[in-house]
Amino acid sequence: MFQKILIANRGEIAVRVIKTARQMGIATVAVYSDADRDARHVRMADQAVHIGPAAASESYLNGDRIIAAAQETGAEAIHPGYGFLSENPDFVEKVEAVGLFFIGPSSQAIRAMGLKDAAKRLMEKAGVPVVPGYHGDTQALVALASKANEIGYPVLIKARAGGGGKGMRLVADPDAFPDALAAAQREAKAAFGDERVLVEKYIETPRHIEVQVFGDKHGNAVHLFERDCSAQRRHQKVIEEAPAPGMDALTREAMTDAAVKAAKAISYSGAGTIEFIVDASEGLRPDRFWFMEMNTRLQVEHPVTEMITGIDLVEWQLRVAAGEPLPRTQDEIAAHGHAVEARLYAEDATRDFLPATGTLHHLKFPEHVDGARLRVDAGVAEGDAITPFYDPMIAKLIVHAPTREEALEGLANALERTEVAGSTVNLGFLTRLLRDDDFAAGRLETGLIARKQEALTTVAPLRDRHLAVAVAATSGTATGADASDPFSAISGYGHFGPLVHRRTLVDGEDAVEARVTAQGDGALSIRLGDDEAARPIIVRRDDPTRIARWPGHVTVFEGADALTLKVPDRLQAADESAGGDRLSAPMPGLVKVVRAAVNNTVKKGQPLLVLEAMKMEHTITAPHDGVVAEIATEGAQVNDGAMLVRFQDAD
């Protein structure tokens, strides 16, 4: 077994690998970019090596620097995690060329499955069912559009390299095919360095079910049952579970047999996942699933498999990479209960899941869930920053229980008790999804979230009670660690009655005015607004409403939703809001494409430019009719709030 390994990754997966390595007595080396100098995985590892600037292309994708770090520290093997270099066969060959072990499959296996079109041709030869589509080399618009017409709309354009929903477009109308193809190719080029795509028939009622497979260097291959990953937004998974709801024994046998057959066809060694698209229009059936792709690495959602099987997949990876046979045969692998995982992201679900940034001034997870097992895989800790350079995942919450109903309720309960302040997160959305009638009943398909997006992302308005608690919490002399106790700060003698303290908070663009007085019993009496006759709201020191104070803000938690208000500095006048008719960047990013010019007349909803952030493209459209006065230039790197477009005055 290895004595020391280097982890060529960051965040949650780096932390995950470090934990298992530590249990096995293996020393770990972390690598980090400028943006991750103080990151949790750096703090946890036995050693850490700086590998470059914040941009992934200059750090976590710099294979030569990572290999050099392994050699400098005496590491014997490199664990790639997922993403970055995990499915790069050239990197594997470089690792092995200098005498190091790669904790993953061979470069030949990665190449065989790394390009979706070639993989599907290989699977057809191996007898694995494949989705109807075009997987050839021709990439000309006319040829691909012709193939799409032959297949029949709707079709799915997919990047032949990579995954995670990047470089993917659903096209229902032939007229939209050219623009969708161009966008998919641009996104694929940016994310994977390969703009080539394939075109497939889009399954109308699709479910995404995948099988965890494992092989060793002795010719053995097994499956560890299936996972359902149908709950997706923008083709990216948000909730995964094992086993798949509604899975019968015959369909499971057919699907897992096909997965093992696929792994054996390429002499696969290590952890891998065979992903299937399933036609769920008539329930799960043995003849209604097709191979989509193979991920030749550990999956983000691997914890649900670990929870139902009791197997540490990272430990298996390390043992197999060191040359050991698989620790168990197929007959020795069993599944128990049900596990569900939710991905906690820094993103704004109310703004079509735009990635968010910020410092995690307050981060708290529940310690347990009644009647179930709770696991939290987090790559960050309180005080860490979510930057625009990498995937905005904060943590994964996984719950295992005897039944699916108990697991769903346990996870929803855990999410409701999770507290995050300092960045917008998707906790409320996840909880509403778990309690959605169709999801709870197992009526899953990949379009469920898009179909119900408005209901799933609508946040209940802040109630007066919560506003009053926020006012009370910020009535001391400061916020953050130096905050004074508001129940002691609001005091003093008034000759004609209790002293009235005026407070102002800001909810979005609205000012919340309040008058606060101390009662004789130590509670605070709070009147919102200027109505003298308004009934006061009494807030006591033991009020159960959960709040977090952080510099310049207060966050009130209501279930899984977090509502944040700004606390103006009482010693400074509020800045006047910036005037002008303009569009600002919703997040830091790169201006990828500009589709308008100065003096152009544009219509409401017309695309003006494409902003690339966190490897995804976001189209910025005109909010109204107007004439462009200024517009950002292609290739410009912009910060959150930077002006992208300014319109001429109406007159």
XYZ file of C-alpha atoms in Angstrom:
651
model
C 0.000 0.000 0.000
C 1.096 3.581 -0.629
C 2.795 5.566 2.127
C 2.022 8.991 0.660
C -0.315 10.241 -2.081
C -0.863 13.617 -3.726
C -4.418 14.807 -4.373
C -4.622 16.713 -7.647
C -7.848 18.489 -6.758
C -9.472 20.884 -4.337
C -12.594 21.455 -2.254
C -14.962 18.729 -1.145
C -13.404 15.809 -3.027
C -9.888 16.642 -1.791
C -11.191 16.687 1.781
C -13.019 13.410 1.144
C -9.880 11.628 -0.096
C -7.788 12.996 2.780
C -10.216 11.511 5.331
C -9.976 7.975 3.942
C -6.209 8.192 3.434
C -5.812 9.279 7.049
C -7.883 6.291 8.243
C -5.605 4.001 6.223
C -2.434 5.582 7.611
C -1.488 7.165 4.282
C 0.098 10.636 4.304
C -1.427 13.240 1.967
C -0.127 16.134 -0.096
C -2.516 18.899 -1.136
C -2.009 21.284 -4.036
C -3.462 24.773 -4.132
C -3.819 27.867 -6.279
C -3.567 31.482 -5.185
C -7.329 31.498 -4.539
C -7.104 28.405 -2.309
C -4.102 29.344 -0.188
C -6.152 29.081 3.018
C -8.646 26.450 1.832
C -9.856 23.606 4.028
C -8.124 20.842 2.041
C -4.839 22.715 2.413
C -5.303 22.959 6.168
C -6.149 19.256 6.471
C -3.364 17.677 4.409
C 0.005 16.655 5.854
C 1.775 18.780 3.244
C 0.669 21.401 0.724
C 2.285 22.721 -2.453
C 1.426 25.928 -4.290
C 0.918 25.229 -8.000
C -0.067 28.530 -9.598
C -2.552 31.397 -10.050
C -6.285 31.192 -9.376
C -7.261 30.293 -12.940
C -7.673 26.513 -13.191
C -5.813 26.461 -16.511
C -2.726 27.734 -14.704
C -3.035 25.602 -11.567
C -5.314 22.561 -11.223
C -5.051 21.823 -14.947
C -1.268 22.257 -14.966
C -0.339 18.579 -15.041
C 3.414 19.126 -15.232
C 3.407 21.275 -12.098
C 1.270 18.742 -10.227
C 3.586 15.867 -11.160
C 6.572 17.963 -10.073
C 4.854 18.584 -6.724
C 4.404 14.829 -6.259
C 8.069 14.207 -6.987
C 9.226 17.034 -4.705
C 7.219 15.693 -1.761
C 7.958 12.008 -2.269
C 4.382 11.027 -3.069
C 4.066 7.620 -4.736
C 0.685 8.102 -6.381
C -1.714 10.815 -7.550
C -5.458 10.796 -6.841
C -7.238 13.041 -9.385
C -10.597 13.390 -7.621
C -13.241 14.384 -10.196
C -13.141 17.140 -12.796
C -9.888 18.883 -13.743
C -7.398 16.183 -14.860
C -9.338 13.142 -13.667
C -10.260 11.973 -17.187
C -7.208 13.232 -19.084
C -5.353 10.246 -20.597
C -2.285 12.336 -21.478
C -1.921 13.239 -17.814
C -2.170 9.572 -16.812
C 0.633 8.685 -19.202
C 2.829 11.496 -17.881
C 2.225 10.322 -14.301
C 3.189 6.761 -15.118
C 6.150 7.838 -17.274
C 7.930 9.265 -14.206
C 7.290 6.147 -12.129
C 4.219 7.317 -10.194
C 0.890 5.513 -9.838
C -2.363 7.031 -11.113
C -5.270 6.242 -8.789
C -7.750 5.559 -11.533
C -8.157 3.657 -14.794
C -5.590 3.246 -17.553
C -5.115 5.890 -20.215
C -6.440 3.391 -22.761
C -9.707 2.959 -20.842
C -10.117 6.721 -20.445
C -9.548 7.250 -24.163
C -11.998 4.502 -25.036
C -14.755 6.133 -22.979
C -13.625 9.775 -22.897
C -15.249 10.762 -26.184
C -18.972 10.081 -26.198
C -19.175 9.248 -29.909
C -16.343 6.697 -29.864
C -17.639 5.205 -26.605
C -21.062 4.623 -28.093
C -19.618 2.892 -31.127
C -17.610 0.675 -28.767
C -20.674 -0.127 -26.662
C -22.672 -1.078 -29.734
C -19.994 -3.641 -30.575
C -20.090 -4.942 -26.975
C -23.845 -5.464 -27.139
C -24.792 -2.610 -24.810
C -27.950 -0.686 -25.907
C -27.174 2.829 -27.201
C -29.388 5.925 -27.740
C -30.238 6.555 -31.416
C -28.138 9.420 -32.757
C -25.184 10.637 -34.806
C -21.789 9.881 -33.259
C -19.589 10.449 -36.305
C -16.683 12.803 -37.015
C -18.430 15.295 -39.318
C -18.928 18.613 -37.546
C -20.187 20.907 -40.314
C -23.442 22.724 -39.551
C -25.182 21.486 -42.705
C -24.250 17.861 -41.995
C -25.226 17.953 -38.316
C -28.513 19.732 -39.083
C -29.274 17.076 -41.691
C -28.562 14.307 -39.175
C -30.834 16.028 -36.650
C -33.646 15.993 -39.224
C -33.062 12.280 -39.834
C -33.124 11.484 -36.112
C -36.223 13.607 -35.584
C -36.765 16.547 -33.237
C -36.377 17.164 -30.374
C -32.651 16.401 -30.359
C -29.888 16.909 -27.843
C -26.561 18.440 -28.881
C -23.820 17.192 -26.547
C -20.104 17.877 -26.236
C -18.227 14.697 -27.148
C -15.727 15.404 -24.348
C -16.472 16.102 -20.665
C -19.812 16.238 -18.900
C -21.659 18.139 -16.174
C -24.144 19.603 -18.648
C -21.520 21.828 -20.267
C -21.672 22.018 -24.048
C -25.210 20.619 -24.076
C -28.289 22.108 -25.759
C -31.830 20.777 -26.222
C -33.279 21.765 -29.611
C -36.953 21.361 -30.415
C -37.119 23.585 -33.518
C -34.911 23.130 -36.614
C -34.636 26.915 -36.965
C -32.949 27.092 -33.554
C -30.367 24.433 -34.406
C -27.598 26.740 -35.792
C -27.508 29.036 -32.742
C -27.759 26.106 -30.322
C -24.916 24.298 -32.099
C -22.679 27.386 -31.998
C -23.362 27.906 -28.278
C -22.712 24.238 -27.460
C -19.457 24.276 -29.409
C -18.241 27.469 -27.698
C -19.079 26.110 -24.256
C -17.465 22.737 -25.033
C -14.328 24.470 -26.274
C -14.093 26.599 -23.126
C -14.741 23.722 -20.723
C -12.891 20.829 -22.367
C -10.696 22.288 -25.103
C -12.692 20.295 -27.685
C -15.584 21.881 -29.574
C -16.791 18.705 -31.315
C -20.299 17.493 -30.530
C -22.678 14.635 -31.190
C -26.419 14.718 -31.824
C -28.884 12.328 -30.164
C -32.585 11.690 -30.051
C -34.075 13.394 -27.001
C -36.110 10.992 -24.881
C -39.393 12.732 -24.021
C -39.844 11.275 -20.515
C -36.234 10.593 -19.553
C -34.749 9.377 -16.324
C -31.033 9.411 -15.666
C -29.994 6.188 -13.924
C -26.362 5.191 -13.529
C -24.575 2.085 -12.267
C -21.467 2.184 -10.095
C -18.902 -0.275 -11.412
C -15.491 -1.271 -10.100
C -12.707 -3.244 -11.747
C -9.209 -4.319 -10.773
C -5.967 -5.166 -12.551
C -6.707 -8.899 -12.283
C -9.656 -8.908 -14.688
C -12.405 -8.709 -12.074
C -15.373 -6.333 -12.424
C -18.452 -5.836 -10.239
C -21.336 -3.416 -9.858
C -22.440 -1.702 -6.654
C -26.065 -1.158 -7.728
C -27.647 1.880 -9.310
C -28.222 5.538 -8.516
C -31.016 7.777 -9.782
C -29.783 11.220 -10.865
C -32.898 12.459 -12.658
C -33.312 15.582 -10.507
C -31.321 18.011 -12.644
C -31.293 21.706 -13.451
C -29.625 22.796 -16.670
C -28.453 19.178 -17.145
C -26.577 19.243 -13.833
C -27.493 16.929 -10.972
C -28.735 18.404 -7.692
C -30.276 15.443 -5.839
C -29.198 11.821 -6.252
C -30.451 8.675 -4.584
C -29.872 4.951 -4.345
C -31.541 2.678 -5.163
C -33.563 4.133 -8.050
C -37.254 4.580 -7.163
C -39.483 2.049 -8.898
C -36.610 -0.217 -9.914
C -37.748 -3.827 -10.278
C -35.489 -6.869 -10.121
C -35.570 -7.638 -13.863
C -34.670 -4.096 -14.936
C -31.942 -3.890 -12.298
C -30.443 -7.162 -13.479
C -30.495 -6.058 -17.125
C -28.999 -2.660 -16.372
C -26.265 -3.835 -13.995
C -25.332 -6.693 -16.346
C -24.960 -4.188 -19.192
C -22.818 -1.951 -16.978
C -20.445 -4.758 -16.016
C -20.288 -5.832 -19.672
C -19.291 -2.264 -20.600
C -16.536 -2.199 -17.962
C -15.146 -5.563 -19.046
C -15.161 -4.491 -22.697
C -12.341 -2.046 -21.937
C -10.603 -4.066 -19.169
C -11.573 -1.359 -16.717
C -9.698 -0.904 -13.426
C -10.855 1.421 -10.657
C -14.098 3.264 -9.913
C -16.348 4.108 -12.845
C -19.943 4.912 -13.623
C -22.023 3.717 -16.568
C -24.755 6.277 -17.228
C -28.019 5.257 -18.866
C -30.888 7.305 -20.219
C -34.197 5.595 -19.424
C -37.601 6.018 -21.053
C -39.876 6.275 -18.019
C -43.121 6.880 -19.931
C -44.339 3.401 -18.937
C -42.261 2.903 -15.799
C -38.875 1.185 -15.666
C -38.532 -1.699 -18.120
C -35.611 -3.951 -19.121
C -35.886 -2.880 -22.791
C -36.175 0.888 -22.231
C -32.691 1.988 -21.197
C -29.726 3.060 -23.316
C -26.044 3.762 -22.692
C -25.221 7.478 -22.569
C -21.621 7.660 -21.403
C -19.103 6.355 -18.919
C -17.445 8.543 -16.311
C -13.996 7.044 -15.770
C -13.584 8.419 -12.274
C -15.308 8.712 -8.922
C -18.659 10.516 -9.132
C -19.765 13.463 -7.018
C -22.725 11.362 -5.898
C -20.697 8.325 -4.796
C -21.679 8.741 -1.081
C -25.198 7.371 -1.658
C -23.648 4.134 -2.934
C -21.337 4.042 0.082
C -24.285 4.519 2.420
C -26.370 1.638 1.049
C -23.455 -0.812 0.638
C -21.235 0.154 3.576
C -18.241 0.233 1.210
C -15.652 3.045 1.163
C -15.116 3.596 -2.559
C -12.019 5.737 -2.046
C -10.425 2.921 -0.054
C -11.210 0.549 -2.919
C -9.626 3.013 -5.349
C -6.422 3.088 -3.333
C -6.257 -0.689 -2.954
C -6.929 -1.381 -6.633
C -4.392 1.240 -7.760
C -1.798 -0.433 -5.520
C -2.405 -3.723 -7.335
C -4.698 -5.483 -4.873
C -7.727 -7.456 -6.128
C -11.242 -6.186 -5.447
C -11.992 -6.580 -1.717
C -15.338 -8.329 -2.422
C -16.914 -10.500 -5.078
C -20.308 -9.663 -6.583
C -22.081 -12.122 -4.278
C -20.577 -10.371 -1.244
C -21.983 -6.939 -2.170
C -25.453 -6.135 -0.855
C -27.598 -3.007 -0.593
C -29.568 -1.937 2.470
C -32.049 0.893 2.961
C -32.228 4.107 0.949
C -29.817 7.039 0.665
C -30.408 10.528 -0.746
C -27.850 13.257 -1.400
C -28.410 16.984 -1.965
C -25.780 19.308 -3.393
C -25.598 22.580 -1.511
C -24.494 25.221 -4.005
C -23.707 28.916 -3.770
C -26.259 29.954 -6.358
C -29.429 32.002 -6.691
C -32.305 29.700 -7.590
C -34.612 32.714 -8.054
C -32.332 33.997 -10.834
C -32.245 30.797 -12.882
C -29.547 29.272 -10.644
C -26.903 31.903 -11.312
C -23.671 31.003 -9.480
C -22.970 33.175 -6.446
C -19.845 34.208 -4.609
C -19.124 35.536 -1.124
C -17.542 34.812 2.222
C -19.215 32.209 4.411
C -19.504 34.414 7.482
C -21.831 31.874 9.100
C -21.949 28.137 8.306
C -23.684 25.576 10.494
C -24.788 22.007 9.747
C -27.018 19.832 11.950
C -25.219 17.117 13.884
C -27.810 14.378 13.430
C -31.215 13.454 12.016
C -33.740 11.474 14.037
C -34.210 7.924 12.787
C -31.548 8.183 10.074
C -27.820 8.585 9.476
C -26.595 12.007 8.370
C -23.330 12.588 6.536
C -21.973 15.991 5.500
C -19.168 16.173 2.940
C -17.980 19.784 2.946
C -15.023 21.360 1.225
C -15.267 24.611 3.150
C -15.596 25.888 6.690
C -17.001 29.052 8.229
C -14.940 32.033 7.123
C -13.919 30.522 3.783
C -14.696 32.289 0.511
C -16.663 31.064 -2.498
C -14.748 32.476 -5.467
C -15.763 32.794 -9.139
C -12.914 30.566 -10.279
C -14.315 27.105 -9.472
C -17.483 25.089 -9.046
C -19.657 26.800 -6.378
C -20.445 23.663 -4.387
C -20.319 24.217 -0.624
C -21.189 20.740 0.627
C -23.162 17.561 0.079
C -25.695 16.407 2.674
C -26.470 12.693 2.575
C -29.101 10.848 4.625
C -29.515 7.071 4.877
C -32.686 5.525 6.316
C -34.610 2.232 6.120
C -37.075 3.606 3.526
C -37.101 6.256 0.814
C -39.829 8.224 2.583
C -37.777 8.391 5.779
C -34.633 9.339 3.856
C -36.378 12.181 1.994
C -37.919 13.577 5.157
C -34.643 13.256 7.042
C -32.751 15.126 4.331
C -35.378 17.862 4.125
C -35.166 18.250 7.891
C -31.364 18.455 7.748
C -31.504 21.125 5.041
C -33.996 23.170 7.058
C -31.565 23.167 9.977
C -28.540 24.128 7.867
C -27.537 27.788 8.150
C -25.473 29.727 5.608
C -24.922 33.482 5.633
C -22.629 35.488 3.390
C -23.627 33.969 0.064
C -26.888 33.110 -1.634
C -27.484 29.341 -1.566
C -30.032 26.824 -2.854
C -31.232 25.365 0.461
C -34.852 26.446 0.055
C -35.044 25.125 -3.490
C -33.656 21.740 -2.445
C -36.148 21.395 0.384
C -39.126 22.303 -1.789
C -37.950 19.756 -4.369
C -37.679 16.992 -1.775
C -41.255 17.720 -0.658
C -42.693 18.121 -4.149
C -45.583 15.684 -4.672
C -44.178 14.168 -7.878
C -40.657 13.844 -6.523
C -41.843 12.352 -3.241
C -43.972 9.825 -5.120
C -41.010 8.779 -7.293
C -42.517 10.254 -10.466
C -39.096 11.384 -11.662
C -37.836 12.630 -15.014
C -35.052 15.028 -15.938
C -37.482 17.822 -16.866
C -39.212 17.873 -13.465
C -37.287 20.861 -12.110
C -37.640 22.949 -15.272
C -41.364 22.208 -15.393
C -41.890 23.305 -11.779
C -39.090 25.832 -11.497
C -41.240 28.812 -10.528
C -42.903 26.996 -7.633
C -39.642 25.401 -6.499
C -37.727 28.690 -6.470
C -40.340 31.044 -5.024
C -39.326 32.351 -1.596
C -42.045 33.303 0.854
C -42.071 37.033 1.672
C -40.419 38.149 4.874
C -42.981 38.301 7.670
C -43.222 41.221 10.087
C -42.180 38.902 12.884
C -38.891 38.148 11.123
C -38.289 41.813 10.383
C -38.822 42.601 14.051
C -36.373 39.889 15.131
C -33.809 41.257 12.648
C -34.300 44.773 14.001
C -33.899 43.513 17.554
C -30.757 41.571 16.688
C -29.103 44.646 15.167
C -30.063 47.115 17.855
C -26.693 46.755 19.602
C -23.644 48.863 18.844
C -22.045 46.662 16.154
C -22.384 43.487 14.127
C -20.217 40.405 13.894
C -17.932 39.287 16.694
C -17.972 42.710 18.377
C -21.752 42.985 18.534
C -23.179 44.098 21.848
C -26.266 42.502 23.357
C -29.265 44.431 21.940
C -31.384 43.602 24.976
C -28.850 45.430 27.146
C -28.013 48.151 24.624
C -31.600 49.368 24.319
C -32.064 51.035 27.676
C -32.156 54.458 29.264
C -34.483 56.753 31.214
C -37.207 58.798 29.540
C -38.986 61.456 31.634
C -42.288 61.147 29.770
C -42.041 57.448 28.855
C -39.645 54.811 27.538
C -36.933 56.033 25.185
C -37.642 55.271 21.531
C -34.697 54.136 19.426
C -35.068 54.400 15.647
C -33.531 51.689 13.490
C -33.294 51.202 9.717
C -32.594 48.000 7.795
C -32.560 47.531 4.029
C -34.472 44.680 2.383
C -33.306 44.681 -1.239
C -34.125 48.212 -2.362
C -36.664 48.852 0.390
C -35.893 50.562 3.692
C -37.381 48.955 6.795
C -37.975 51.647 9.428
C -38.573 50.616 13.011
C -38.938 52.103 16.491
C -37.547 50.074 19.380
C -38.275 50.501 23.083
C -37.218 48.440 26.075
C -39.880 46.940 28.293
C -39.591 46.524 31.997
C -39.290 42.751 31.711
C -36.232 43.020 29.450
C -38.060 42.332 26.190
C -37.978 44.721 23.227
C -41.107 46.324 21.805
C -40.766 46.976 18.059
C -43.093 48.988 15.819
C -42.484 48.737 12.080
C -43.167 51.824 9.955
C -44.337 55.262 11.067
C -47.851 54.384 12.166
C -48.016 55.369 15.836
C -51.042 53.154 16.298
C -49.318 50.085 14.853
C -49.424 47.132 17.182
C -45.951 46.468 18.595
C -44.170 43.159 18.111
C -42.576 41.844 21.289
C -39.192 40.152 20.919
C -37.687 38.350 23.887
C -34.157 37.161 24.469
C -35.233 33.502 24.087
C -37.060 34.050 20.762
C -36.602 30.812 18.733
C -36.113 32.539 15.376
C -32.619 31.728 14.095
C -30.456 34.663 13.046
C -26.841 35.333 12.116
C -25.161 38.723 12.396
C -22.222 39.458 10.155
C -20.471 42.675 9.044
C -23.077 45.064 7.706
C -25.834 42.445 7.535
C -28.235 40.245 9.451
C -29.642 36.963 8.136
C -32.932 35.521 9.375
C -33.495 31.796 8.830
C -36.996 30.531 8.161
C -36.939 26.810 7.483
C -34.437 26.304 4.672
C -34.801 29.863 3.366
C -32.387 32.564 4.457
C -33.427 36.197 4.181
C -30.661 38.782 4.470
C -31.022 42.469 5.273
C -28.368 45.137 5.151
C -27.572 47.101 8.283
C -26.626 50.659 7.291
C -23.723 52.279 9.115
C -25.359 54.756 11.438
C -22.308 57.037 11.360
C -22.375 57.501 7.571
C -25.029 58.716 5.184
C -26.228 56.102 2.757
C -24.660 56.327 -0.692
C -26.973 57.464 -3.445
C -27.757 54.643 -5.794
C -26.009 54.796 -9.132
C -28.176 56.469 -11.778
C -28.460 55.723 -15.465
C -30.238 53.160 -17.566
C -27.809 50.257 -17.459
C -27.288 46.524 -17.149
C -24.795 45.244 -14.601
C -22.950 41.922 -14.448
C -24.926 39.503 -12.235
C -21.664 37.762 -11.279
C -17.940 37.935 -12.049
C -17.184 36.502 -15.483
C -15.763 36.779 -18.990
C -17.601 38.587 -21.782
C -17.568 35.760 -24.334
C -19.725 37.130 -27.161
C -21.088 40.624 -27.892
C -24.171 40.730 -30.128
C -24.887 44.464 -30.215
C -22.941 47.634 -30.865
C -23.063 51.288 -29.849
C -26.032 53.124 -31.454
C -27.867 49.849 -32.186
C -31.609 49.945 -31.544
C -32.583 46.843 -29.546
C -35.855 45.268 -28.480
C -36.856 43.949 -25.075
C -35.565 40.392 -24.634
C -33.002 40.678 -27.434
C -29.682 38.955 -26.597
C -26.980 41.580 -26.104
C -23.997 39.543 -24.943
C -22.947 36.210 -23.492
C -21.216 36.137 -20.109
C -19.165 33.069 -19.231
C -18.900 32.326 -15.520
C -17.821 29.110 -13.810
C -17.540 27.422 -17.266
C -21.215 28.063 -18.093
C -22.620 30.599 -20.565
C -25.304 33.101 -19.507
C -27.104 35.217 -22.094
C -27.713 38.852 -21.079
C -30.818 40.263 -22.760
C -32.264 43.764 -23.116
C -34.711 44.572 -20.277
C -36.616 46.975 -22.525
C -36.512 48.634 -25.940
C -33.716 51.154 -26.303
C -30.571 52.382 -28.017
C -27.162 51.151 -26.861
C -24.864 53.928 -25.639
C -22.064 51.726 -24.272
C -21.420 47.982 -24.248
C -18.652 45.796 -22.842
C -16.032 44.444 -25.220
C -15.489 40.791 -26.044
C -12.802 39.210 -23.901
C -13.300 41.611 -21.002
C -13.145 40.130 -17.492
C -15.798 41.855 -15.374
C -16.590 41.892 -11.663
C -19.958 41.396 -10.024
C -21.958 44.609 -10.534
C -19.753 45.974 -13.313
C -21.611 47.834 -16.079
C -22.161 45.666 -19.147
C -24.566 47.833 -21.141
C -25.706 51.460 -20.878
C -28.675 52.738 -22.850
C -29.181 56.233 -24.214
C -31.588 58.512 -22.366
C -35.125 58.202 -23.628
C -35.202 61.833 -24.784
